XYZ file of C-alpha atoms in Angstrom:
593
model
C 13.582 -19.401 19.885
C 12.467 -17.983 23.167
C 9.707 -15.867 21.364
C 8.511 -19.017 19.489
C 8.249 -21.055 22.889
C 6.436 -18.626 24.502
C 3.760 -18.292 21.659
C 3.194 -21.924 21.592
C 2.162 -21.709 24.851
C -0.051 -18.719 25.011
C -1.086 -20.370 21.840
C -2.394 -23.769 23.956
C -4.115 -22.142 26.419
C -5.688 -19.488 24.220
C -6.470 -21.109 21.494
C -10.465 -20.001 20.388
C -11.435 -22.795 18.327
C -12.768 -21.579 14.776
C -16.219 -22.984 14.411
C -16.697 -24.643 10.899
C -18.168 -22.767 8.290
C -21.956 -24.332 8.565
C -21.519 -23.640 12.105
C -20.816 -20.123 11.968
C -23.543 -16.920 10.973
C -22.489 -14.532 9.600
C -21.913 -11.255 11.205
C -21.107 -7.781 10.344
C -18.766 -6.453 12.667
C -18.552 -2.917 13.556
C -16.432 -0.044 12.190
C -14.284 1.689 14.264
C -11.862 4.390 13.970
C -9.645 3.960 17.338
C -9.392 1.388 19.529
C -7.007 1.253 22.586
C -5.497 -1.062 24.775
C -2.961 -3.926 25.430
C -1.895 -7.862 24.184
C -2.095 -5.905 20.467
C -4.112 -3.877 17.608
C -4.981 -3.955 14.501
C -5.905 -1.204 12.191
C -7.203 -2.262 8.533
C -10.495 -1.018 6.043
C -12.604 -3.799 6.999
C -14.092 -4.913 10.260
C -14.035 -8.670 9.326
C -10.311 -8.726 8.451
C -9.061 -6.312 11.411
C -11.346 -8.814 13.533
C -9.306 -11.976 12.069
C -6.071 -10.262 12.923
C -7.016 -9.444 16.390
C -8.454 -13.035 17.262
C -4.974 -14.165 15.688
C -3.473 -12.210 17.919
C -5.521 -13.373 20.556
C -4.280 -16.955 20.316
C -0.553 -16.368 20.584
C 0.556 -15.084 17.306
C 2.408 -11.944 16.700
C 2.263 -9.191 14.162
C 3.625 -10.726 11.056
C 0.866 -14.019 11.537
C -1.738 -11.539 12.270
C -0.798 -9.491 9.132
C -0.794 -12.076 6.811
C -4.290 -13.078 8.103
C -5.903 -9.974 7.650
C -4.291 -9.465 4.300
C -5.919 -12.816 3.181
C -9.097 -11.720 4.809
C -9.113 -8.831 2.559
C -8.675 -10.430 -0.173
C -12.206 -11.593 0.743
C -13.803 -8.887 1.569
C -11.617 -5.886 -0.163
C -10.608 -7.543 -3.578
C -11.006 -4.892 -5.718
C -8.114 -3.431 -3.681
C -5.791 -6.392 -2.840
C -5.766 -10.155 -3.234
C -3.133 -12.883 -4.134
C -3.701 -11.747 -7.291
C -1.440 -8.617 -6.303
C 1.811 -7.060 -5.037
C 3.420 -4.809 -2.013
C 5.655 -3.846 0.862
C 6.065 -5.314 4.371
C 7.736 -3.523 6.432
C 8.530 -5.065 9.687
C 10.309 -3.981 13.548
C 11.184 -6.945 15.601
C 10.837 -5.906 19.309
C 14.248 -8.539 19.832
C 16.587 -7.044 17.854
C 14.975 -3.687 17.194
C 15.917 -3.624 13.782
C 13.571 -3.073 11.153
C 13.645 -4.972 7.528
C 11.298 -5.152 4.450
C 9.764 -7.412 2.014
C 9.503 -6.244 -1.594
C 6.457 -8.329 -3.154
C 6.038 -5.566 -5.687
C 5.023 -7.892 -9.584
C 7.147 -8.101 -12.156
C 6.617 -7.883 -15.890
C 7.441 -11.618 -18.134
C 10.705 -12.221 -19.006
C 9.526 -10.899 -22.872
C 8.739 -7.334 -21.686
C 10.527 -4.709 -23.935
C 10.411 -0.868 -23.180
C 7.378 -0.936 -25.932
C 5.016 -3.164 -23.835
C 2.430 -0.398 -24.136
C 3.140 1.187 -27.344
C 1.435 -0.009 -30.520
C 2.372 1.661 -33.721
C 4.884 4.267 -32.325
C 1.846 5.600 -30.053
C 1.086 4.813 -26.517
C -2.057 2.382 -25.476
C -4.706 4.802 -24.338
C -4.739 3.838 -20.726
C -8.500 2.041 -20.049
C -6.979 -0.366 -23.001
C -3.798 -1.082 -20.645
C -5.591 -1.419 -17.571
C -8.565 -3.915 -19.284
C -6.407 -6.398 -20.763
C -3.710 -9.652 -19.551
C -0.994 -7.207 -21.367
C -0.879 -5.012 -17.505
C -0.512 -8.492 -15.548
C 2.613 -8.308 -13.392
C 3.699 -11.808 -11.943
C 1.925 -11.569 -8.082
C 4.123 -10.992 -5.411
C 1.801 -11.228 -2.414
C 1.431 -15.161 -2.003
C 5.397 -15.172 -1.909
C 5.676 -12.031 0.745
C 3.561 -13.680 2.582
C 6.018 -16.731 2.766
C 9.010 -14.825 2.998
C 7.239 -12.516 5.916
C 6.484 -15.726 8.229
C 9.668 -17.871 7.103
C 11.492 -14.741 8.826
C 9.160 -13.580 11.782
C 5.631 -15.632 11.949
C 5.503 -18.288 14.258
C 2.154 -19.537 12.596
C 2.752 -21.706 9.069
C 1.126 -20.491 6.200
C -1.469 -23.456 6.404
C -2.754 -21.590 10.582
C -2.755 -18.031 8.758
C -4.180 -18.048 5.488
C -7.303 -20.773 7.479
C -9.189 -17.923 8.826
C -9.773 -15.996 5.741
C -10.603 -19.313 3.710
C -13.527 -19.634 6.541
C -14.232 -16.300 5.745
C -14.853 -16.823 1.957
C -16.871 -19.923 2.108
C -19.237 -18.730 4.962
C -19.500 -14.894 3.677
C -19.924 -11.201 4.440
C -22.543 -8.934 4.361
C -21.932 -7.003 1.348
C -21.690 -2.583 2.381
C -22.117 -0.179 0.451
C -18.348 0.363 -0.302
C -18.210 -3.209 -1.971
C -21.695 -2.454 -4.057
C -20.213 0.737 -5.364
C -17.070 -0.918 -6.532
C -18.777 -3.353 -8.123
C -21.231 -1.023 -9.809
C -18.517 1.209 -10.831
C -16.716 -1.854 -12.702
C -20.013 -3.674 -14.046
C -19.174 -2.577 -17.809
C -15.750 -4.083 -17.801
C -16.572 -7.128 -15.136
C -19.238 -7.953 -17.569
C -16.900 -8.334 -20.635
C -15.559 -11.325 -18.506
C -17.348 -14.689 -18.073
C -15.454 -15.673 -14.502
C -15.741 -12.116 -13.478
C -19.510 -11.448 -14.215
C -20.297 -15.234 -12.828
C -18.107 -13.524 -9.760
C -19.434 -10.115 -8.733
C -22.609 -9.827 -11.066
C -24.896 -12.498 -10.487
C -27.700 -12.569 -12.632
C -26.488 -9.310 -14.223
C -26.409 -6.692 -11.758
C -24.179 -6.149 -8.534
C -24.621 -7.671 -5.447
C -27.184 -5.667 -2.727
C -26.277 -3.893 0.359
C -27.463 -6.079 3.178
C -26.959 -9.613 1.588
C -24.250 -12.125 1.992
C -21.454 -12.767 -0.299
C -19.848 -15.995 -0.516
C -16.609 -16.897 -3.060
C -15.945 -20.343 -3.101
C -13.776 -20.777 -5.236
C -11.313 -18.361 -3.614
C -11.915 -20.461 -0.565
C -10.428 -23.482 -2.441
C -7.555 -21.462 -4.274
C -6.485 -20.609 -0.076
C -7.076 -24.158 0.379
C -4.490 -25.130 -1.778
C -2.204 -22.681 -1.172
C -2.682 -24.025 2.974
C -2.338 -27.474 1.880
C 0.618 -26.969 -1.211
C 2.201 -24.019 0.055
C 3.590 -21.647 -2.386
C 4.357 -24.650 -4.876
C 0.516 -24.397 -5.887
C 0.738 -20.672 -6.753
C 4.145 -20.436 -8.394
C 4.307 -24.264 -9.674
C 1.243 -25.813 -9.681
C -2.890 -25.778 -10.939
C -3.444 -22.281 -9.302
C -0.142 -20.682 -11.156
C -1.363 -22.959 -14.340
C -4.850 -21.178 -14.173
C -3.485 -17.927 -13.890
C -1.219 -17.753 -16.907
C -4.047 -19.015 -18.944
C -6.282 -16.078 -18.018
C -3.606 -13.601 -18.267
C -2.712 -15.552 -21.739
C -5.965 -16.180 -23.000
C -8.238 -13.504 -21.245
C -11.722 -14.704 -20.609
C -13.662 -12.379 -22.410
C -17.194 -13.230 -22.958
C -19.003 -14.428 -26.485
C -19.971 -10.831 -28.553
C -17.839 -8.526 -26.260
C -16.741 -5.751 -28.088
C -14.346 -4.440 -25.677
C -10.574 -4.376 -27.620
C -9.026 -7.007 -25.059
C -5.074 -8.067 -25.279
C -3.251 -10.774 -24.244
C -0.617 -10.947 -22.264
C 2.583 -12.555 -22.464
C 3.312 -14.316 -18.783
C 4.698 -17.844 -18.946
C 5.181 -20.743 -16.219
C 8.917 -19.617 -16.585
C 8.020 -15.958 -15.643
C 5.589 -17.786 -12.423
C 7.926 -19.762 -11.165
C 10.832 -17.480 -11.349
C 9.853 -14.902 -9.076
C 10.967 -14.296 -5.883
C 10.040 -11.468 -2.953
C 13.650 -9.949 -1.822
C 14.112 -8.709 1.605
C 15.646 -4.927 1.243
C 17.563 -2.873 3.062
C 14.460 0.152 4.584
C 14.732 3.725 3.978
C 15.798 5.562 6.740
C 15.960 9.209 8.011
C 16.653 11.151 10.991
C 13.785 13.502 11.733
C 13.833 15.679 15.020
C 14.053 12.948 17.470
C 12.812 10.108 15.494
C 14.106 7.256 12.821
C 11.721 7.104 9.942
C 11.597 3.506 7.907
C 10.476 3.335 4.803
C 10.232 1.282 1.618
C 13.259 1.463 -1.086
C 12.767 1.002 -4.711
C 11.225 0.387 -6.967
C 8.946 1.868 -4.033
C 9.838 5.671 -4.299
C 7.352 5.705 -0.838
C 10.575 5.857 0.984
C 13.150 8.212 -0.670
C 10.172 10.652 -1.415
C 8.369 10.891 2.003
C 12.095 10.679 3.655
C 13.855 13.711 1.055
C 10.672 15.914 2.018
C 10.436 15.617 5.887
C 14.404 16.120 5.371
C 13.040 19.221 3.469
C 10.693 20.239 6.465
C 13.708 19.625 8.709
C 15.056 23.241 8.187
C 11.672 24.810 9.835
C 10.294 24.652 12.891
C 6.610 22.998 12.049
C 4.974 22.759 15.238
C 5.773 27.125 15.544
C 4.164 27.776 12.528
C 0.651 28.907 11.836
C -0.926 26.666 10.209
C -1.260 28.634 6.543
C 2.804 28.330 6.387
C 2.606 24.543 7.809
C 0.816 24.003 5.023
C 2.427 26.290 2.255
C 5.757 24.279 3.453
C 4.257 20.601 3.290
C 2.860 21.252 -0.120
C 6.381 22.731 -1.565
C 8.286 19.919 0.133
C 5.682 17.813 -1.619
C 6.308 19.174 -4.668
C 10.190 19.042 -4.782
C 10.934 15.639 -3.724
C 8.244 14.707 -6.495
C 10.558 16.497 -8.757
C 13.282 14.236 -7.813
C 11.443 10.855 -7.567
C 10.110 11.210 -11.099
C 13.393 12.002 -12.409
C 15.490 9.491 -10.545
C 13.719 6.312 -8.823
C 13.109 2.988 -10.938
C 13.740 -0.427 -10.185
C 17.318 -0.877 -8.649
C 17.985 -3.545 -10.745
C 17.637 -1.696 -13.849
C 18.611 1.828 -12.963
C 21.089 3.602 -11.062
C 18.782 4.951 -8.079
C 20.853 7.565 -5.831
C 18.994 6.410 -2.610
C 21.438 7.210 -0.709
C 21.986 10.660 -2.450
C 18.094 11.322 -2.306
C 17.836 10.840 1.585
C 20.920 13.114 2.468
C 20.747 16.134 4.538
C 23.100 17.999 2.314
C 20.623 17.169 -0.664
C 17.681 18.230 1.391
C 18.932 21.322 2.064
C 19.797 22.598 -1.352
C 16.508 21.986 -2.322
C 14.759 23.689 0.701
C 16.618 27.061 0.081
C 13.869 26.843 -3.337
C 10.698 27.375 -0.642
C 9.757 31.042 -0.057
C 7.748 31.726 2.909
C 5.693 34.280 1.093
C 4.965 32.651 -2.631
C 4.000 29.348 -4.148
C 6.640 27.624 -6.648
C 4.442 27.860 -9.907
C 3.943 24.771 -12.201
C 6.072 21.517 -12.067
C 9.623 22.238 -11.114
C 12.994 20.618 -12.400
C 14.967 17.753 -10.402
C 17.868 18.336 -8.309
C 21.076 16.576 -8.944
C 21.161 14.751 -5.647
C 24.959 13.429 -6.318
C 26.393 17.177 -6.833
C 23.434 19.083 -4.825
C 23.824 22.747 -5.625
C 22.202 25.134 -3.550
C 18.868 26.845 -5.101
C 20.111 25.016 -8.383
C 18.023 22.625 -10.539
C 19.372 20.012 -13.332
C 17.586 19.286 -16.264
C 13.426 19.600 -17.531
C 10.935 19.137 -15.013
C 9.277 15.396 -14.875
C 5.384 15.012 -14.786
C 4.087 12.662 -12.331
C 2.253 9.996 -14.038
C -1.239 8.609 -13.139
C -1.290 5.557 -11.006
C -4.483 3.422 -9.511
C -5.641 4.688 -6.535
C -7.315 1.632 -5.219
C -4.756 -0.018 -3.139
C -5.294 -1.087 0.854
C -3.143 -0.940 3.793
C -3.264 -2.488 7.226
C -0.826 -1.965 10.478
C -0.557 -4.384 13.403
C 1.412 -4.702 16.921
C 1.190 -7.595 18.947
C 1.874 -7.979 23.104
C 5.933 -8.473 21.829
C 6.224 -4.813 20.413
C 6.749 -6.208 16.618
C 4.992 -4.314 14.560
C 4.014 -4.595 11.115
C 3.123 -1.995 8.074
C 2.019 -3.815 4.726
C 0.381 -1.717 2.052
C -0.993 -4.662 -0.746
C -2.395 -3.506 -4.099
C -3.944 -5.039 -7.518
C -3.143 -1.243 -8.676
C -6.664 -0.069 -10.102
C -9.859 -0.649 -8.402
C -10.707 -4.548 -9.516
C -7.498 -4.341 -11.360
C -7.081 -5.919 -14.817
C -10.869 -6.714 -14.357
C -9.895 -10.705 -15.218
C -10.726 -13.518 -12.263
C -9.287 -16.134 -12.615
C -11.635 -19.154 -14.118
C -12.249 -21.319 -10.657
C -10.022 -19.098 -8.674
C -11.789 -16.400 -7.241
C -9.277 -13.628 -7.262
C -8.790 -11.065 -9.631
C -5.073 -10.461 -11.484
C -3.622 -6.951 -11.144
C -2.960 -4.607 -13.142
C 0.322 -3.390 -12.208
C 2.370 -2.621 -14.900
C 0.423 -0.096 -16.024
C 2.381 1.525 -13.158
C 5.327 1.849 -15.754
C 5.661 5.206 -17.612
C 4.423 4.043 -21.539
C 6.832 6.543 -22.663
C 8.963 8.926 -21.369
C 7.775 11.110 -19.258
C 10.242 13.955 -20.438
C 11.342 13.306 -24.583
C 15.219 13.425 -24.203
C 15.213 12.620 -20.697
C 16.149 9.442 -19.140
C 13.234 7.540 -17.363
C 14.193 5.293 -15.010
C 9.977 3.792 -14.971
C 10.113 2.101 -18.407
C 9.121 -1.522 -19.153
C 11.362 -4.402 -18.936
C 12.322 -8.283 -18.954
C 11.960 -8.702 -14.939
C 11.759 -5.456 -14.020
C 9.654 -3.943 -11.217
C 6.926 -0.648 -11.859
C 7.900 2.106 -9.414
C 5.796 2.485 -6.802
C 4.170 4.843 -4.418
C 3.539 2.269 -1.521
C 4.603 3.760 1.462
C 4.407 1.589 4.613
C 6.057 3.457 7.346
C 7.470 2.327 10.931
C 8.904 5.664 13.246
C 11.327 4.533 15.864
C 12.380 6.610 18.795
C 15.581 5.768 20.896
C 14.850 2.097 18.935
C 11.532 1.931 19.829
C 8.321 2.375 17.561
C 6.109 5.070 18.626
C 4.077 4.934 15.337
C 3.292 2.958 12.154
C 1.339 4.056 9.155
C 0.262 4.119 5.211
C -2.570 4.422 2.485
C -3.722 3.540 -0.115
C -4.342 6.447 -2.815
C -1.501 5.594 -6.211
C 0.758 8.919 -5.596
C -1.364 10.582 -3.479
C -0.253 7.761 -0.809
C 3.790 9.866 -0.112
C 1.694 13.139 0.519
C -1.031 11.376 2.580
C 1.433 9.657 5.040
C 3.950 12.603 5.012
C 0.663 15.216 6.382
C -0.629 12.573 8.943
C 3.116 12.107 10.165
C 4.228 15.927 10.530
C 0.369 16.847 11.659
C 1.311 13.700 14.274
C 4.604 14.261 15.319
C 5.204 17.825 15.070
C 1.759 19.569 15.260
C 0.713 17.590 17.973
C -2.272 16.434 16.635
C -3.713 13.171 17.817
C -3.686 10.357 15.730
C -7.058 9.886 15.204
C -7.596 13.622 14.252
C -4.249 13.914 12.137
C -5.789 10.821 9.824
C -9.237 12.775 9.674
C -8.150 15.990 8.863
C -8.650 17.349 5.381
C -5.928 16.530 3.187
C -4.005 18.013 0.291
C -1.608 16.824 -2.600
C 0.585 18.241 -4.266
C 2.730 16.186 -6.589
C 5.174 18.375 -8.714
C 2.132 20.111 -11.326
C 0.722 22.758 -11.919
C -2.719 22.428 -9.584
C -2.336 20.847 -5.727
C -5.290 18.109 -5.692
C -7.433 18.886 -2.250
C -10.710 17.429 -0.259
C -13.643 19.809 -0.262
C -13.337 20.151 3.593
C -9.786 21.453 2.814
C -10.507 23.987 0.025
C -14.064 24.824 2.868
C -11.004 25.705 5.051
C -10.051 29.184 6.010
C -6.406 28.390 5.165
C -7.573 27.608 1.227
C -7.770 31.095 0.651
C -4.421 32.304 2.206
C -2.924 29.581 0.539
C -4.378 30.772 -2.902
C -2.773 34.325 -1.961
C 0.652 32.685 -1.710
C -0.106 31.165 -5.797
C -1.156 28.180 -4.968
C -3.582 26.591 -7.078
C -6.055 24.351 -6.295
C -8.249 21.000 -7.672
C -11.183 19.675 -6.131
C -11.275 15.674 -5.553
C -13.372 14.248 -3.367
C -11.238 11.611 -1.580
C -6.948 11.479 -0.803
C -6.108 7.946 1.148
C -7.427 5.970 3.811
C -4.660 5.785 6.460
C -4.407 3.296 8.907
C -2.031 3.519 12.410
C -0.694 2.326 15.193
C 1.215 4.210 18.052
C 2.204 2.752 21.352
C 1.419 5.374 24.323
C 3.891 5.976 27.364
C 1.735 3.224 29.818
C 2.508 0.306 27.117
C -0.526 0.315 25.812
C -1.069 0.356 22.082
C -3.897 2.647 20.017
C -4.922 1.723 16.392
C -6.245 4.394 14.423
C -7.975 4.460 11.530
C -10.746 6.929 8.890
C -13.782 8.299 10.432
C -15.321 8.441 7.149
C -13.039 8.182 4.079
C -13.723 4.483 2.047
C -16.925 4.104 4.881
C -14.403 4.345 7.585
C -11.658 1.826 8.781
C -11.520 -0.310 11.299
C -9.345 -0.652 14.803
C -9.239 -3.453 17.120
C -7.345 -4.249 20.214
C -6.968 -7.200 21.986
C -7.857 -6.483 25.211
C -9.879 -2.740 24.925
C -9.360 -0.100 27.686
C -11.649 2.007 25.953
């Protein structure tokens, strides 16, 4: 109550009026990687939205109003990535009680979703026919996490939040070359839709670096949802809309493209609901790490492997064996999260099991200082861990869409706020809705088509209700009950191994926080080869590494982390890429540099 008073009154004598849309050029706000000071940051991909969530901040509201803003702004500006169309994690410290709690907006698949939702024939969809198609539509979860996010800990209403971003799509952005590319990368599929080619290919081709890009009709969609509240998404026209599209794909007159429809009902809509969870949480050195539960596996798999790393010292190592241990701890708690972490309501996840010490240990007596664990290695058996023993065949990691988004905030309070958001691949199913200006996800592609391992339980198969595993990791670290740091990616699986190098290279190599996020990364997710950035592999500890068996594959981007950390004066720093996705962008509310 206290907090809410004094908002409303920064609020009224803060308050920036926005200008109407006619009234207002548009502008293309700088990137930034850092940006430090006090009354609150912001750290998100996009200048515009990180620029929303610091003038939200600005006029009294606090991390979770801010959040949801710039998560509505980028579904303007970074929809390929996110939009209402999507799902995620919220994960959220409040300064008062200094506890932290999370919101699990991860989709669902229809109530008729059988364990053979992607298997035609006795023979798995190839996966561009998955993806393409209103079969991969999960019910959205992010309209409903955003209700449930500022029921609990806004003090804006949905209606003040979600305003900005609406401004934002009927005035525009100048378009960068990040948005072209994704666009261009997508025309073959975008144009086998008629509301997505009207959308993103006007007059057949992409639209150029430099101009303005205006939606609408995604204007009017936030519109409603300011006006209706959630009732218009999950109840009314917009929810009616979607299950058409995702019923009746909109696939254009003389398309050849092999589209399916998918089976999503009003029922499925109007059923589905964003539960708070109980975080992930381990002790490491002097810190509490949060996390995100399942069906996010962010949480157990980031926690078992810095409880892993917990048996060496990090920060004495050189940094060939820092590195040789990361990648091993990588590649064991992978082993575990493929073999054991589904939706809770479905399977029997050992969370508890997964995030003990004991566990941890058993499985960190497997890492030899002096050679590489070969190939994909078996699970553990985290309810009777066995020292140096595994259980059962080793469990491939399966492919999941890279193209997810992630922003942090603080605000003058100390609540912070870590929200990773997600339409899975990059423009997701590929279908806007007709007159709605978002695209629909396609997240339950997410779920393995088969087993991974023949004979071996999977806890990832399709269901009635159930919840794709995830690799979201939105992380909050807490000393003596404090946050020191927040942080996650984007990146499908390569999001665990992204945030767990930023947060040892952070808090045990010292790094700063800018630096940690740019430094070349590495992945290594229970196979054969360890994925790795050409400045990594151009690194003199590639080849050392190589002499210890490990073996490497070239890609040429792993994340694009943004942070927050609050420094010993009080003042906050939000962090972001120097270069990876164009470069992110921080803001604070009142810079001291």
């Amino acid at each position: 109550m206290l907090r809410s008073t004094v908002a409303s009154v920064l609020a009224s004598l803060l308050v920036v009026p926005l200008l109407p849309a006619t009234a207002t050029a548009v502008t293309d706000p700088p990137r930034a990687p850092e940006a430090v000071g006090f009354g609150g940051v912001v750290s998100s991909v996009d200048p515009d939205a990180s620029q929303i969530g610091v003038d939200v901040l600005r006029r009294g509201g606090n991390a979770v109003d801010a959040a949801v803003a710039v998560a509505a702004a980028l579904g303007v500006t970074d929809p390929f990535s996110a939009g209402i169309g999507g799902g995620g994690f919220l994960v959220h410290y409040d300064a008062r009680t200094h506890r932290v709690s999370t919101v699990d907006g991860r989709e669902t698949a229809p109530a008729s979703a059988d364990a053979d939702l992607f298997v035609e024939n006795g023979v798995a969809l190839p996966f561009a026919e998955a993806m393409t198609s209103g079969l991969s539509v999960g019910v959205p979860g992010t309209p409903r996490t955003w209700q449930q996010a500022l029921r609990h800990w806004g003090t804006w209403s949905l209606d003040q939040a979600v305003r900005p971003a609406e401004e934002l799509a009927r005035r525009g952005f100048t378009v960068d070359a990040t948005f072209h590319r994704q666009v261009t990368d997508n025309a073959a599929r975008f144009a086998d839709f008629s509301s997505t080619s009207a959308l993103y290919l006007p007059g057949g081709a992409p639209p150029a670096i430099g101009s303005t890009f205006r939606n609408p009709d995604l204007a009017d969609t936030y519109r409603a949802l300011r006006k209706d509240g959630m009732s218009a998404f999950y109840r009314g026209e917009v929810g009616r809309d979607l299950v058409a599209a995702v019923r009746q794909p909109p696939v254009v007159a003389g398309s050849t493209r092999k589209v399916r429809a998918g089976d999503m009902t009003a029922a499925d809509l109007a059923g589905y609901e964003a539960p708070l969870r109980e975080p992930t949480r381990v002790r490491y050195r002097d810190y509490d790490v949060f996390g995100m539960a399942p069906p996010s596996s962010g949480g157990t798999t980031a926690g078992e492997a810095l409880n892993i790393l917990e048996t060496t010292d990090l920060a004495a190592e050189d940094p060939v064996q820092y590195l040789h241990r990361f990648l091993e701890a990588s590649r064991l708690s992978f082993a575990d999260r493929n073999r054991w972490v589904g939706d809770p309501a479905f399977s029997d996840v050992p969370t508890r099991e997964l995030l003990s010490q004991r566990f941890a240990d058993s499985r960190a007596c497997l890492i030899s200082p002096t050679a590489a664990m070969t190939g994909a290695v078996a699970p553990g058996d985290p309810r009777n861990p066995t020292p140096c023993a595994t259980s059962g065949e080793p469990a491939a990691t399966p492919y999941e869409g890279t193209d997810t988004t992630h922003l942090t905030v603080a605000d003058r309070w100390g609540n912070v706020v870590a929200y990773t958001l997600t339409i899975e691949q990059e423009g997701g199913s590929g279908i806007v809705v007709p007159g709605r200006g978002f695209l629909l996800n396609n997240e339950l592609t997410d779920f393995s088509f088969t087993p991974v391992t023949p004979g071996v339980p999977d806890p990832n198969l399709p269901g009635p209700g159930k919840r794709p595993r995830s690799s979201m990791t939105p992380t909050i670290v807490l000393e003596h009950g404090k946050p020191v740091l927040a942080l996650g990616s984007p990146g499908g699986a390569t999001i665990i191994t992204t945030v767990l190098q930023v947060l040892t290279r952070r808090l045990d190599r010292g790094t700063p926080l800018v630096e940690a996020i740019a430094a070349p990364r590495a992945s290594q997710r229970n196979a054969a080869n360890t994925q790795a950035e050409p400045a990594f592999l151009a690194g003199p500890e590639a080849a050392a590494l190589r002499a210890l068996g490990h073996r490497f594959t070239s890609t040429a981007e792993i994340g694009a982390v943004t942070a927050v950390e609050r420094l010993p004066d009080g003042r906050w720093r939000a962090a972001a890429e120097t270069s990876r996705r164009g470069g992110g962008a921080a803001r604070a509310v009142w810079p001291t540099r």
